[in-house]
């Protein structure tokens, strides 16, 4: 086809061809090199050539078929029948594909005890409030169960699902536990400053032990009872020697030393005794703020060490007392609260009787559980007079009248302090308003704390939707026992970080469901360490492959069957690969953010990629760089959602092609890794090639000393510099930059295993020698003497030394004779072999 001025379409050669299939083939060959779609109307030559064909060319004649269809369409546009159609030929209608159903995020909602479709109230915006720590002691791994788990969920919501999350968390710095601990610490310090004599310490500990042992007898909780028994046993172990030293009038310095040891061991029960005696005399409010301020600082330090993102908004109870007072006033004015003796209580009966409200949404079966309710009120609020102030035992304090020895703030009801539950309602309400999307906390906070929060907040806002989704993390146990400050069986976060890195702790959490119990153990952490090592090795191997020199076009390699198998969505025989794994990871994260399944899918993807790499290298072929680059980039991105601070997301896309082994985050770590690798890798490559050349010559010339020196460079020298060389027969040496500490641990572990192997080999040789010596010793014994040595079994023998009667003089049975005869004949043969061996000088 041609337009004005175009070269004419030459079709004359077609006139010589009669058979239509051959005609179409010839036309197709001619059109391969022609711009046959130029112009907007068919030329005379186009029309004449078109007239030679009675039907469209076969599909294999691509160019001829395309030309034929185009000419046919243009001729239709020019026909009289198309004169009423405006413009040119229209495009056919588009039909959407059937498509597939894409998984949507569902979260386990404690309000319904089901996985519910996650639908934020305001578009992409997610309002989230999480119960923070009560800061009166060091944070432990039980706390980390919630903090790390919610940090993981928050990152996935923000970075994977792309929600705009506002994360608010509180610090409880006014609480019965804090008041009691601060008072006890203050009184114990005062006691120590007086430098009491040994006799005074002994007398006071004995006085304190009386009420302590009464408390021990009354305790029914098995875990608490066990903790108290351990403390009592520790005090007894020190108390006895001190009493004996005093009675025997031992040297004064020895008695004083033992008394100081007793004071340290018995400080908890002594502090409790001092508090009962003198606690009401502590009146300075600053005493109660020093303790939480210190432990809040420690908490933030721990969170930073764990790589937990700070909240967007942090609220402290001490800073929100005016808002709490106003919140309580509104609840009272709405008819759901009442004042009694300077305290204010929430009327659960009246609230529950309202058609709009329901008390105990989270754990309705626990309503009326007096033990749980009293624990929720706090140790300082369960006295008989306090309990008598309430209309119902189910009612709980919104505002507590302060007693002597407690901090206080002004209120319409007199001097007092906030109740425990009200703080979260007032602070969350001030920041997030009448309704939030997510409220998070530990599993044990469901009742009464969160149920009371819900009730008082919905009483304040007069609604029934203060929280849309309640997320509760599972417990953390040690050997099946719940970790708790009150049980004194906790492992602090600092202690945990002394044994494992923050990354390894996070991996352990990722490998378990956030809502289930996690047992913190050596096996749990070893699994996390192995997963970390597995992923790091994959990243290092891919980096080595990507580092191989090539020009810009060489990086785009042809995909063959192996690449299609690793990448393709559908593979026969149900083999799942890259895209299938990505789909499975997405479905796992949509299913209540199931990181455990997601991590297993990523592990499987790496395993399949490792197999692909090994097969290619085994066939002396280069693995496909772009495909491995894509897989590694995907894994890096997924791990970022769970490991790295937000401000390092872009930096983590380095070295080379957005790819780094898992590293603890810092502001410069990724830049420094990139700079180091860029600088040193050319030199290391030269060293590696030189060493490989030396090894080749040494093998050919059989110079073992040179081979040993090359091994020393690989195994001893370079690990000290953070460099790992991996020799592969018939392939170039792989160079990896790994942190020095990891390499030294690997080296030590290798030496340990080699030493164990050597010891086992030596032990096996020793045992073999002992067996041979024992066999030789047995061979030396003639058969006629073997039973004579067993005088404790037999009493009579025949002339050949064969036993005839047992120890009691009874004749040996025929069956026993048969067994003994076999042994006798075997020994005859064994001794004969010995004689033969000696005869031949062996």
PDB file of C-alpha atoms in Angstrom, residues 331 334-338 345-361 367 394-396 450-466:
ATOM      1  CA  UNK A 331     -19.066  10.456  82.701  1.00  0.00           C
ATOM      2  CA  UNK A 334     -23.932  11.467  81.660  1.00  0.00           C
ATOM      3  CA  UNK A 335     -25.202   9.396  84.564  1.00  0.00           C
ATOM      4  CA  UNK A 336     -22.683   6.565  84.555  1.00  0.00           C
ATOM      5  CA  UNK A 337     -20.477   7.605  87.498  1.00  0.00           C
ATOM      6  CA  UNK A 338     -20.936   8.469  91.161  1.00  0.00           C
ATOM      7  CA  UNK A 345     -16.715   5.020  90.631  1.00  0.00           C
ATOM      8  CA  UNK A 346     -18.129   3.792  87.352  1.00  0.00           C
ATOM      9  CA  UNK A 347     -21.648   2.390  87.646  1.00  0.00           C
ATOM     10  CA  UNK A 348     -21.387  -0.826  85.630  1.00  0.00           C
ATOM     11  CA  UNK A 349     -24.978  -1.844  86.393  1.00  0.00           C
ATOM     12  CA  UNK A 350     -26.483   1.382  85.075  1.00  0.00           C
ATOM     13  CA  UNK A 351     -24.224   1.308  82.019  1.00  0.00           C
ATOM     14  CA  UNK A 352     -25.114  -2.293  81.192  1.00  0.00           C
ATOM     15  CA  UNK A 353     -28.817  -1.594  81.647  1.00  0.00           C
ATOM     16  CA  UNK A 354     -28.723   1.030  78.882  1.00  0.00           C
ATOM     17  CA  UNK A 355     -30.058  -0.212  75.531  1.00  0.00           C
ATOM     18  CA  UNK A 356     -27.173   1.495  73.730  1.00  0.00           C
ATOM     19  CA  UNK A 357     -24.418  -0.032  75.850  1.00  0.00           C
ATOM     20  CA  UNK A 358     -23.058  -3.394  76.941  1.00  0.00           C
ATOM     21  CA  UNK A 359     -20.516  -4.077  79.705  1.00  0.00           C
ATOM     22  CA  UNK A 360     -17.880  -6.755  79.228  1.00  0.00           C
ATOM     23  CA  UNK A 361     -17.685  -6.814  75.418  1.00  0.00           C
ATOM     24  CA  UNK A 367     -17.757 -10.126  84.500  1.00  0.00           C
ATOM     25  CA  UNK A 394     -18.288  -4.845  89.748  1.00  0.00           C
ATOM     26  CA  UNK A 395     -17.927  -1.058  89.836  1.00  0.00           C
ATOM     27  CA  UNK A 396     -14.402   0.316  89.357  1.00  0.00           C
ATOM     28  CA  UNK A 450      -9.751  -3.017  78.275  1.00  0.00           C
ATOM     29  CA  UNK A 451     -13.359  -3.912  79.060  1.00  0.00           C
ATOM     30  CA  UNK A 452     -13.418  -1.049  81.579  1.00  0.00           C
ATOM     31  CA  UNK A 453     -11.758   1.276  79.056  1.00  0.00           C
ATOM     32  CA  UNK A 454     -14.475   0.467  76.535  1.00  0.00           C
ATOM     33  CA  UNK A 455     -17.270   1.029  79.034  1.00  0.00           C
ATOM     34  CA  UNK A 456     -16.097   4.393  80.385  1.00  0.00           C
ATOM     35  CA  UNK A 457     -15.156   5.707  76.911  1.00  0.00           C
ATOM     36  CA  UNK A 458     -18.485   4.768  75.371  1.00  0.00           C
ATOM     37  CA  UNK A 459     -20.173   6.297  78.434  1.00  0.00           C
ATOM     38  CA  UNK A 460     -18.240   9.525  77.767  1.00  0.00           C
ATOM     39  CA  UNK A 461     -18.903   9.693  74.014  1.00  0.00           C
ATOM     40  CA  UNK A 462     -22.366   8.086  74.257  1.00  0.00           C
ATOM     41  CA  UNK A 463     -21.561   5.622  71.465  1.00  0.00           C
ATOM     42  CA  UNK A 464     -20.885   1.904  71.128  1.00  0.00           C
ATOM     43  CA  UNK A 465     -17.980   1.975  68.692  1.00  0.00           C
ATOM     44  CA  UNK A 466     -15.033   3.490  70.592  1.00  0.00           C
TER      45      UNK A 466
END
